[in-house]
PDB file of C-alpha atoms in Angstrom:
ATOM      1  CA  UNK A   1      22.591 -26.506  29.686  1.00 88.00           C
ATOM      2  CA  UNK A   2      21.897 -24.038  32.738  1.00 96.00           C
ATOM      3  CA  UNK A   3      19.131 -24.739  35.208  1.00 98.00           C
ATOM      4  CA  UNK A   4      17.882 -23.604  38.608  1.00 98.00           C
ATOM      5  CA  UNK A   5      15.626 -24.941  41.094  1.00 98.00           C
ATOM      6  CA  UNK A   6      12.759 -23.417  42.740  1.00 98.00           C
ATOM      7  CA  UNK A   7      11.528 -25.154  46.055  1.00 97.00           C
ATOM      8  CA  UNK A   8       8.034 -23.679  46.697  1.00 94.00           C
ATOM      9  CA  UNK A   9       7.160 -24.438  50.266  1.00 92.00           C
ATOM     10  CA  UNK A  10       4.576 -23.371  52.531  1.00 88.00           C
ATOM     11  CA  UNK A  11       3.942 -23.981  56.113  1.00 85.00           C
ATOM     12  CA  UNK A  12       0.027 -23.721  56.309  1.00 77.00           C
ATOM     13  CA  UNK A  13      -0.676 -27.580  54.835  1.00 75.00           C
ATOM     14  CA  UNK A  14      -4.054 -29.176  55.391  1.00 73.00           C
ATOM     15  CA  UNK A  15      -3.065 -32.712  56.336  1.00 75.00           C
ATOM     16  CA  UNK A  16       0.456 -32.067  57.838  1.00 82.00           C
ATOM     17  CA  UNK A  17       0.839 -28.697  58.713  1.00 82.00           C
ATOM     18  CA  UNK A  18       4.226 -27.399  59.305  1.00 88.00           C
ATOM     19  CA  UNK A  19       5.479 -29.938  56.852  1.00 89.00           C
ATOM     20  CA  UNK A  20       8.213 -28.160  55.492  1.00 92.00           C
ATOM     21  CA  UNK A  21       9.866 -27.874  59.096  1.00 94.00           C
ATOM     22  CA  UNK A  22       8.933 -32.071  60.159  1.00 92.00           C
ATOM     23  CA  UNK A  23      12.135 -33.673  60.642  1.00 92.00           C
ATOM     24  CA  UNK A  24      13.161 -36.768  59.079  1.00 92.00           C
ATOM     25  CA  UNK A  25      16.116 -38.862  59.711  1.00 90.00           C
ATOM     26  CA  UNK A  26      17.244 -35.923  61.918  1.00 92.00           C
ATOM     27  CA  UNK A  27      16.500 -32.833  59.421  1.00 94.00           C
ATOM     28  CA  UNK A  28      13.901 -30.456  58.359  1.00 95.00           C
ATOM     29  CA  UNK A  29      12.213 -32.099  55.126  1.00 94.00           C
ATOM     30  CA  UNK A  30      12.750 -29.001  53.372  1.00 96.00           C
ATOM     31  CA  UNK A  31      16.553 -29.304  53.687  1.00 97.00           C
ATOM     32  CA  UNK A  32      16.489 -33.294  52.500  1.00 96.00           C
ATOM     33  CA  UNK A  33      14.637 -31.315  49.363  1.00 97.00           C
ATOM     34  CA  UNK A  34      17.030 -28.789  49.110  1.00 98.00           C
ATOM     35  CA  UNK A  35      19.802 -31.085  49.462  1.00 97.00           C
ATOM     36  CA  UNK A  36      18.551 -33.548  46.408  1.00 97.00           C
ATOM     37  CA  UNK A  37      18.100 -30.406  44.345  1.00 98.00           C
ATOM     38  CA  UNK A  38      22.090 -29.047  45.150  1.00 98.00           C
ATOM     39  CA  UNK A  39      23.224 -32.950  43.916  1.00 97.00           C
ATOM     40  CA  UNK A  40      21.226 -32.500  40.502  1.00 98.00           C
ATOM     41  CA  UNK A  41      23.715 -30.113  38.931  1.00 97.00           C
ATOM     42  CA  UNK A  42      21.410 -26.816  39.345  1.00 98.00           C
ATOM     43  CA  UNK A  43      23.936 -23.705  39.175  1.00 97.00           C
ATOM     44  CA  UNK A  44      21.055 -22.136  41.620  1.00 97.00           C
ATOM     45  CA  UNK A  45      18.678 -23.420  44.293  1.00 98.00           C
ATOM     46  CA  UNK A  46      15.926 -21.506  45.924  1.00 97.00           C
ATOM     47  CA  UNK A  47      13.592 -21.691  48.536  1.00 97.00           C
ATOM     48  CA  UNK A  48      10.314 -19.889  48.160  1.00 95.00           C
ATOM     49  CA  UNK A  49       8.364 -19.442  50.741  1.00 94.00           C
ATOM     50  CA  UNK A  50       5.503 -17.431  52.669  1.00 92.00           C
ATOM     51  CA  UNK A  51       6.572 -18.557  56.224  1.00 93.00           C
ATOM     52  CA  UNK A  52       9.496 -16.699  58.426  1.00 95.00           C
ATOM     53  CA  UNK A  53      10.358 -20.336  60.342  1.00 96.00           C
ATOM     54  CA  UNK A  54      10.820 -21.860  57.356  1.00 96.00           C
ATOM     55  CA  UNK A  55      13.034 -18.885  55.657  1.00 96.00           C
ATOM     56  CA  UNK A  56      15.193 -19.316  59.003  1.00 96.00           C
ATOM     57  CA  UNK A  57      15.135 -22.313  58.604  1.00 96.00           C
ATOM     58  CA  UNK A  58      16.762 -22.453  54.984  1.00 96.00           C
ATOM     59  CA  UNK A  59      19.336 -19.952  55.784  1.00 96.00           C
ATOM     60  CA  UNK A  60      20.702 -21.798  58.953  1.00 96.00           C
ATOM     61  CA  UNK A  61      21.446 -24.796  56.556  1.00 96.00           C
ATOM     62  CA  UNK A  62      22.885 -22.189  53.845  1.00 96.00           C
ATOM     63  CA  UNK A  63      20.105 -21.958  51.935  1.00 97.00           C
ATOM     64  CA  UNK A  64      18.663 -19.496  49.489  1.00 97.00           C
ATOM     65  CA  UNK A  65      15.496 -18.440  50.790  1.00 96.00           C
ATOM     66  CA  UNK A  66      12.936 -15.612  49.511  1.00 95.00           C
ATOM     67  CA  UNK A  67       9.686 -14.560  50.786  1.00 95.00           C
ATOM     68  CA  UNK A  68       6.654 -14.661  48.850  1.00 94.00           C
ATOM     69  CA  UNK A  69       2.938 -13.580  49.122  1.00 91.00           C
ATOM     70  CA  UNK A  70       0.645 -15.619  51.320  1.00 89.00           C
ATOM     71  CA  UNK A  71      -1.901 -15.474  49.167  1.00 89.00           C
ATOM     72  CA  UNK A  72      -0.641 -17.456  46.119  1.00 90.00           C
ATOM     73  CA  UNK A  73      -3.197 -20.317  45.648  1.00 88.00           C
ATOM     74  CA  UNK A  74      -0.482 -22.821  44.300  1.00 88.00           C
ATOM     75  CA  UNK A  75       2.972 -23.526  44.050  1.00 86.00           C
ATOM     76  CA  UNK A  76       3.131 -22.687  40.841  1.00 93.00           C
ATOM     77  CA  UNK A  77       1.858 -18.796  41.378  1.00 92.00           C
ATOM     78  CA  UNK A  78       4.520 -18.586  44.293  1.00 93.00           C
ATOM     79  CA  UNK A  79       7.460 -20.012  41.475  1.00 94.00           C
ATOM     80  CA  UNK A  80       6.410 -17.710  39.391  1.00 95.00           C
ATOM     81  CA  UNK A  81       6.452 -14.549  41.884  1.00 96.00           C
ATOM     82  CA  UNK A  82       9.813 -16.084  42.310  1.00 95.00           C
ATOM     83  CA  UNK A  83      10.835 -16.416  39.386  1.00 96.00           C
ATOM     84  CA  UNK A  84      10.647 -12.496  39.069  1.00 94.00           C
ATOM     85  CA  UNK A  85      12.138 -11.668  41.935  1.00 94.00           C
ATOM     86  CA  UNK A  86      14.724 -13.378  40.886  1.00 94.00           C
ATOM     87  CA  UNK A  87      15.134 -11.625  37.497  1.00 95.00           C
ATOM     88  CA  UNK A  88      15.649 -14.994  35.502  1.00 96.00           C
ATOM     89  CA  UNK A  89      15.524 -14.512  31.835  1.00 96.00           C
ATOM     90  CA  UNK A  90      12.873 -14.951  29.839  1.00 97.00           C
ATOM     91  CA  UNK A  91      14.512 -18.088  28.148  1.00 97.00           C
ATOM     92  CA  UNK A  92      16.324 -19.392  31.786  1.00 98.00           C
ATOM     93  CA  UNK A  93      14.997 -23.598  32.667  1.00 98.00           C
ATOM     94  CA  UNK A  94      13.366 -23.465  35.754  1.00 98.00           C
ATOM     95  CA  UNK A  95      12.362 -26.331  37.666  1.00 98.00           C
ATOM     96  CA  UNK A  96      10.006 -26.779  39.900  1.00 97.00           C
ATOM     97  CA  UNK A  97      10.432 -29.053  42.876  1.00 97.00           C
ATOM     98  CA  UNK A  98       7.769 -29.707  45.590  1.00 93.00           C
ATOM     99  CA  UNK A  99       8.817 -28.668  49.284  1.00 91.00           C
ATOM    100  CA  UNK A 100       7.580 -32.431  50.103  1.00 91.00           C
ATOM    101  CA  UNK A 101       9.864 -34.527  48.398  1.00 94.00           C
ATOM    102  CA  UNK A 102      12.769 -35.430  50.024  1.00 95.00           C
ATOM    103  CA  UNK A 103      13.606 -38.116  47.947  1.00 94.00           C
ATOM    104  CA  UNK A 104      13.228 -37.305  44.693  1.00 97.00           C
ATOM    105  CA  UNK A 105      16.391 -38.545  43.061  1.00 97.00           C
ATOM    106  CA  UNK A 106      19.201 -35.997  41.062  1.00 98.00           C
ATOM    107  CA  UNK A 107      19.023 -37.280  38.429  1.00 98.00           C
ATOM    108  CA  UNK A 108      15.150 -37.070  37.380  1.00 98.00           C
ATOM    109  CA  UNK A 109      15.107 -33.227  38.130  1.00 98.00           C
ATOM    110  CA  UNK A 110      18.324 -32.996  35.742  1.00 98.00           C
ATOM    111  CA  UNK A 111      16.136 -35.069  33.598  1.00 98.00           C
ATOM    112  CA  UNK A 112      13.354 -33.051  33.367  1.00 98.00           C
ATOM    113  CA  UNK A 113      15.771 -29.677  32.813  1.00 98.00           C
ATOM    114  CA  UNK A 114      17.739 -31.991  30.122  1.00 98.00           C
ATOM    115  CA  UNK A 115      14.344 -32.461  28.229  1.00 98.00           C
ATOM    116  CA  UNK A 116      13.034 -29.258  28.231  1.00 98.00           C
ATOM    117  CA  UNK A 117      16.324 -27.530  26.953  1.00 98.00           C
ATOM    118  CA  UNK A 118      15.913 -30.597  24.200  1.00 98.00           C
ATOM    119  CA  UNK A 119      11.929 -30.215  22.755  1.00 98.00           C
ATOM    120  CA  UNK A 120      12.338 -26.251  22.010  1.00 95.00           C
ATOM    121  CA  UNK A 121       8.806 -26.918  20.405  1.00 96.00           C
ATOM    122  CA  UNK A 122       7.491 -28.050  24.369  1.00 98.00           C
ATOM    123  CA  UNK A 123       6.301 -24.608  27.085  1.00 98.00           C
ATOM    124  CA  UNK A 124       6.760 -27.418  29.592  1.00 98.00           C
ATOM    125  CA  UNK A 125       8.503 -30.713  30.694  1.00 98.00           C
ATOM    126  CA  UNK A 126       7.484 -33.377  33.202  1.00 98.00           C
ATOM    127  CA  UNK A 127       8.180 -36.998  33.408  1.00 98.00           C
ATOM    128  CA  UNK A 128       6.267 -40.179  34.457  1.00 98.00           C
ATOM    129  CA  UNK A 129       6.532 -43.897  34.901  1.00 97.00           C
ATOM    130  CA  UNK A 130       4.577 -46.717  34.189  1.00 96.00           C
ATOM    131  CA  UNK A 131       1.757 -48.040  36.563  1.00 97.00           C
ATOM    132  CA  UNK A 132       1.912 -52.119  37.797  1.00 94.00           C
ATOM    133  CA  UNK A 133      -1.212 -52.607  39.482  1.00 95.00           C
ATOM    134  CA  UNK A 134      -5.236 -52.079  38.871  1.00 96.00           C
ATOM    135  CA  UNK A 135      -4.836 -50.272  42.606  1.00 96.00           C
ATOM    136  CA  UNK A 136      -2.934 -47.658  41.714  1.00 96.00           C
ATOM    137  CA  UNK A 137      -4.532 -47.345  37.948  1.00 97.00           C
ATOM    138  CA  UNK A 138      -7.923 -46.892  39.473  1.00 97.00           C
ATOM    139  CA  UNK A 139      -6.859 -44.773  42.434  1.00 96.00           C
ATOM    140  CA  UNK A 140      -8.274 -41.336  42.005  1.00 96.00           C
ATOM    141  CA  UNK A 141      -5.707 -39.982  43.581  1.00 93.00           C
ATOM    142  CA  UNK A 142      -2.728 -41.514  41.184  1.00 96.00           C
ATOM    143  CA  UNK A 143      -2.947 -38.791  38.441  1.00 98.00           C
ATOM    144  CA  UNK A 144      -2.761 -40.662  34.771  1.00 98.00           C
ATOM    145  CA  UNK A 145      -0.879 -39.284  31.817  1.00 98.00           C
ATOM    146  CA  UNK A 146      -1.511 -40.264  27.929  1.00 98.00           C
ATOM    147  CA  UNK A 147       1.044 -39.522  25.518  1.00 98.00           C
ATOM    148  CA  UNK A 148       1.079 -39.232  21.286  1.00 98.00           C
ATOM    149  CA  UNK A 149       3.921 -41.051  19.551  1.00 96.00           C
ATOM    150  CA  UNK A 150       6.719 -38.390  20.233  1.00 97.00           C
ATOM    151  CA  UNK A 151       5.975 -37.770  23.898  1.00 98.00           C
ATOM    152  CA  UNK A 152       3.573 -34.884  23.852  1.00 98.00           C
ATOM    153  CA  UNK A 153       0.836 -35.199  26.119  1.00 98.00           C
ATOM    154  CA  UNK A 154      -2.414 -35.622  25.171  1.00 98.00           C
ATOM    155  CA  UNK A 155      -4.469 -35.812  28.329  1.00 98.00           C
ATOM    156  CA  UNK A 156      -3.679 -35.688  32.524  1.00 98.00           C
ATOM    157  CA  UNK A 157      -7.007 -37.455  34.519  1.00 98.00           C
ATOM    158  CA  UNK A 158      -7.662 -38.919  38.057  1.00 98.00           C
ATOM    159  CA  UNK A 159      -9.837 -41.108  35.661  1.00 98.00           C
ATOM    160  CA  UNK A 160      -8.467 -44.266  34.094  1.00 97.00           C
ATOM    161  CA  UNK A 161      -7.234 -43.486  30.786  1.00 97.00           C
ATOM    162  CA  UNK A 162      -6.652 -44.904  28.501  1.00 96.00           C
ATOM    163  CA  UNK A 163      -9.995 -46.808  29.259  1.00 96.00           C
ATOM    164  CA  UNK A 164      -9.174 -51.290  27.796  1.00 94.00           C
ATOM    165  CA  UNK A 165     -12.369 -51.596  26.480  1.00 93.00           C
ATOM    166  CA  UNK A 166     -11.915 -55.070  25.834  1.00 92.00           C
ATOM    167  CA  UNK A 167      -9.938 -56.072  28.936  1.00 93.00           C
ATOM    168  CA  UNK A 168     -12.060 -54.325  31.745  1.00 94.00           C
ATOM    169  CA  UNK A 169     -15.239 -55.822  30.235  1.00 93.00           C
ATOM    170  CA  UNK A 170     -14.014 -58.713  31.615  1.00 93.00           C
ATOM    171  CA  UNK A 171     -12.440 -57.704  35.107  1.00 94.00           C
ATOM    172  CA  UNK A 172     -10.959 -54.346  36.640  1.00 94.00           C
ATOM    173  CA  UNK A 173      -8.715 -56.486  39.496  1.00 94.00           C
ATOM    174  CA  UNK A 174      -6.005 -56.974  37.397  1.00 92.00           C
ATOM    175  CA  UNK A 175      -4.015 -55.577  34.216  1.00 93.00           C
ATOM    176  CA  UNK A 176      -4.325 -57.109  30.880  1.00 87.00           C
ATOM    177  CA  UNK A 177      -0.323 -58.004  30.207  1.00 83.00           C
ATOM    178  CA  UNK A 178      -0.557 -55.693  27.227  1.00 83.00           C
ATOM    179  CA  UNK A 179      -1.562 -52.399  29.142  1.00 85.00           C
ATOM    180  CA  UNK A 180      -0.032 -49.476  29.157  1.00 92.00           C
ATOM    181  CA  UNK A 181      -0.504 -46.977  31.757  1.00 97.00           C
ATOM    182  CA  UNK A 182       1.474 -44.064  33.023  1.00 98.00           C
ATOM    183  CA  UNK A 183       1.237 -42.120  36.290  1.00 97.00           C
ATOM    184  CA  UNK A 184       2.139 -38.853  36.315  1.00 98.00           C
ATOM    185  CA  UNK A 185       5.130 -37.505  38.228  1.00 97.00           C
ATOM    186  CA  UNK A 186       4.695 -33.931  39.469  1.00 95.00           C
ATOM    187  CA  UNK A 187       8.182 -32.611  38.574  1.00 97.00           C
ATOM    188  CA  UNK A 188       8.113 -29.386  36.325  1.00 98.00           C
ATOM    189  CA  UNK A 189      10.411 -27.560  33.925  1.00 98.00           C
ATOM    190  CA  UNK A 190       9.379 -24.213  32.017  1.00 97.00           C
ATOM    191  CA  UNK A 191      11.222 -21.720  31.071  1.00 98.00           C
ATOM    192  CA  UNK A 192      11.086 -18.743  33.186  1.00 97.00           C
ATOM    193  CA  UNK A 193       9.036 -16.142  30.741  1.00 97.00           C
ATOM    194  CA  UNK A 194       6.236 -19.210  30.176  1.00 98.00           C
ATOM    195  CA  UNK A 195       5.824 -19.339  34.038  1.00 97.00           C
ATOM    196  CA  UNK A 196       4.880 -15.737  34.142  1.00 96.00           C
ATOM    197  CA  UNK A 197       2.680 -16.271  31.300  1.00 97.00           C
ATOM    198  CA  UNK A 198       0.785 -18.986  32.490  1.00 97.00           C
ATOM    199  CA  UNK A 199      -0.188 -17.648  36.241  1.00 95.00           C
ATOM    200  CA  UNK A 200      -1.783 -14.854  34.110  1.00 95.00           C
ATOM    201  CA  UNK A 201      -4.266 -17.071  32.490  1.00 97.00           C
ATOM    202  CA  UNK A 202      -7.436 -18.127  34.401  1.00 96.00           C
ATOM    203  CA  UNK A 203      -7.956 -21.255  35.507  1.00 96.00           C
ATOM    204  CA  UNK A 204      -9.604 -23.398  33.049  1.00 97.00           C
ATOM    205  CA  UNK A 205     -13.191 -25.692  32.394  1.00 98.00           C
ATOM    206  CA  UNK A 206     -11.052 -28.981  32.699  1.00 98.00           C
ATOM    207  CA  UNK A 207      -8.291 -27.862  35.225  1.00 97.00           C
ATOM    208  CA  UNK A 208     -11.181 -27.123  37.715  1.00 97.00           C
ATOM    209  CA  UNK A 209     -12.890 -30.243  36.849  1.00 98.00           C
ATOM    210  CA  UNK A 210      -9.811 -32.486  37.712  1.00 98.00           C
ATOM    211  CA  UNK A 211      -8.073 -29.828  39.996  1.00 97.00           C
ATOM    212  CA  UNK A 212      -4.882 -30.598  37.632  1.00 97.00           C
ATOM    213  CA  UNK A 213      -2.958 -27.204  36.757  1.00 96.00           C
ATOM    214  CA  UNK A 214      -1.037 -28.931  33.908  1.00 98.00           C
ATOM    215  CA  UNK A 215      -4.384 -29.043  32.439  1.00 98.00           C
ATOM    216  CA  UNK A 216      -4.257 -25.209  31.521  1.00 98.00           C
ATOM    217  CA  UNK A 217      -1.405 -25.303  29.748  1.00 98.00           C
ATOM    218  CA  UNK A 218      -3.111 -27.994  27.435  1.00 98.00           C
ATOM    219  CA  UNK A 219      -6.353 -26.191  27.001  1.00 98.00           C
ATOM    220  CA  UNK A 220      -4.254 -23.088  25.758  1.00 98.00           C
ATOM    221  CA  UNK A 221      -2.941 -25.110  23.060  1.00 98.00           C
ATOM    222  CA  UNK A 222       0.557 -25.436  24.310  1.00 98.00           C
ATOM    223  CA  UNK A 223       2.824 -28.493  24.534  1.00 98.00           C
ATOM    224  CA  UNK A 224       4.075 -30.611  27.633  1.00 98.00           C
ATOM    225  CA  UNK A 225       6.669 -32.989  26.628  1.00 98.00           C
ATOM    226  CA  UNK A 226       6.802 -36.532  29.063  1.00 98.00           C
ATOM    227  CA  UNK A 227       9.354 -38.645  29.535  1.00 98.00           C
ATOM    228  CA  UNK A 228       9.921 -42.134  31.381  1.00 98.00           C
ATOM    229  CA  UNK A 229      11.507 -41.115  34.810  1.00 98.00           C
ATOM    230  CA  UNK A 230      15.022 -42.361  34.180  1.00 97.00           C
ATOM    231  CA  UNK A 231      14.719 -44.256  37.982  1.00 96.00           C
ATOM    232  CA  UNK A 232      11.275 -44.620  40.373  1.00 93.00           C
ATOM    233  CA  UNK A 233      11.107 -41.419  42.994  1.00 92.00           C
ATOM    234  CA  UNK A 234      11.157 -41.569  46.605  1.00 87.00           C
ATOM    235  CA  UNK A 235       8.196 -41.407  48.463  1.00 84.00           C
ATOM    236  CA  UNK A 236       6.568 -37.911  48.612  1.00 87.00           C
ATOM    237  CA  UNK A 237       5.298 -36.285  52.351  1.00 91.00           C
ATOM    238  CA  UNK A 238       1.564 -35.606  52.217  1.00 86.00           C
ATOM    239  CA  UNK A 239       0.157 -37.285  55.586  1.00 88.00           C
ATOM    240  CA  UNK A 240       1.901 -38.942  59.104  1.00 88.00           C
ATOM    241  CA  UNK A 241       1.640 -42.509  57.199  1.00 90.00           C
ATOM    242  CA  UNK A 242       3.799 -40.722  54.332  1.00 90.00           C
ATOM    243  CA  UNK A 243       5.981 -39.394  56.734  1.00 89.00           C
ATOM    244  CA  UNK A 244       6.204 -42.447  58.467  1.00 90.00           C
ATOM    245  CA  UNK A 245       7.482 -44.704  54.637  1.00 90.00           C
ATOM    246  CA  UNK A 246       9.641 -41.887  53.843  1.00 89.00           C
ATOM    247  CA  UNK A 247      11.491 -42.002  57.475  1.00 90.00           C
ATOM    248  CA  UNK A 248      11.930 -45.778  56.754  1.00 90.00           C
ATOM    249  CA  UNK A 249      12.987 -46.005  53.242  1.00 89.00           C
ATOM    250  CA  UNK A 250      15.963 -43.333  54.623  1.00 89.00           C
ATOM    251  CA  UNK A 251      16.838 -45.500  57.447  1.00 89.00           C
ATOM    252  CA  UNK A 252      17.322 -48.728  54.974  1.00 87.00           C
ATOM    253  CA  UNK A 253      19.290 -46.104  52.943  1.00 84.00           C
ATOM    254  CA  UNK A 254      21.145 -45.170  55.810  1.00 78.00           C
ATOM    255  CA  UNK A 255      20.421 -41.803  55.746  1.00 77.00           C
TER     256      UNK A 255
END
């Protein structure tokens, strides 16, 4: 089973701009990234990007880099310029890895590669884990993921689903012991040709609603096969307080 690895990565973020280029534990973020994504087994890893530092960046570590348009309004539109610029065939697993997580283990983006190559019936792959605490299950900002009995996906919300009836009639501070919840994990696999498909496609009633993108791929009737991450990811980079967790979880690492 052959994969790559796109990294999109942009350096205009709202809450931490520059983010790709913020060192931790004495390196770019983008490189700890890049790094995680060489140890998963990829036979190719590429940096896509919109930003000249960041492109200089990547190639004075050895990277891949390749410049894409500015205008792309999510990661997924820059893989997928990518993706073409790369010339990867139609039927080529392509995952896609967030420029802001340098932790996320080997082994889950293998994962994800391993179980799209294995549903030939799924356009897309992505994995999750299951959720502990009523915090995080009624955070808005902890995206939930239902599945049906073979692992297709039925539904991605900010919204608590599936909604106990029973059990948060009662109270919403804790979890019955019989719940099950997943939170979503944004690591991708598609195959190449689906990629350019999908940026095609206009955004749709529900992914607007939620701002999810996975939700398009559901509304067109298309199947997105999710797994149990293998092992818990690292923290992902969004704001200083992120940056802050991630630069001590490497340190107890040693790192």
């Amino acid at each position: 089973m052959r994969f790559s690895v796109i990294i999109p990565a942009r350096h205009a973020s709202t809450r931490l701009p520059g983010k790709p280029l913020v060192e931790i534990a004495g390196k770019p973020m983008v490189r700890h990234v890049y790094e995680r994504a060489r140890e998963s087994g990829a036979e190719r890893v590429c940096i896509a990007t919109d930003d000249e530092r960041i492109a200089r960046a990547a190639s004075a570590f050895g990277a891949e880099a390749i410049m894409t348009s500015p205008g792309h309004p999510s990661g997924t539109d820059r893989l997928a310029e990518a993706v073409t610029r790369l010339g990867l065939d139609d039927d080529h697993i392509v995952v896609n890895l967030q420029g802001d997580e340098p932790m996320m283990p080997p082994a889950l983006i293998q994962q994800v590669a391993e179980d799209l190559h294995a549903h030939s019936g799924a356009a897309v792959a992505t994995l999750c884990e299951r959720i502990t605490t009523a915090a995080e299950l009624f955070d808005p900002h902890v995206v939930k993921v239902v599945m049906d009995e073979s692992g297709g996906a039925l539904y991605f919300s900010r919204a608590v689903i599936p909604w106990d009836r029973e059990a948060f009639s009662v109270t919403t501070e804790a979890l019955p012991e019989q719940a099950e919840h997943y939170r979503h994990i944004g690591l991708y696999a598609y195959r190449a040709g689906f990629v350019r498909e999908y940026v095609r496609w206009p955004a749709c009633p529900l992914e607007r609603m939620e701002s999810l993108e996975q939700l398009r791929v559901l509304w067109r009737g298309h199947r997105i096969h999710v797994s149990v991450a293998a092992q818990r990811p690292g923290p992902a980079v969004d704001t200083e307080e992120d940056l802050r967790r991630a630069a001590e979880a490497m340190a107890k690492q040693g790192w």
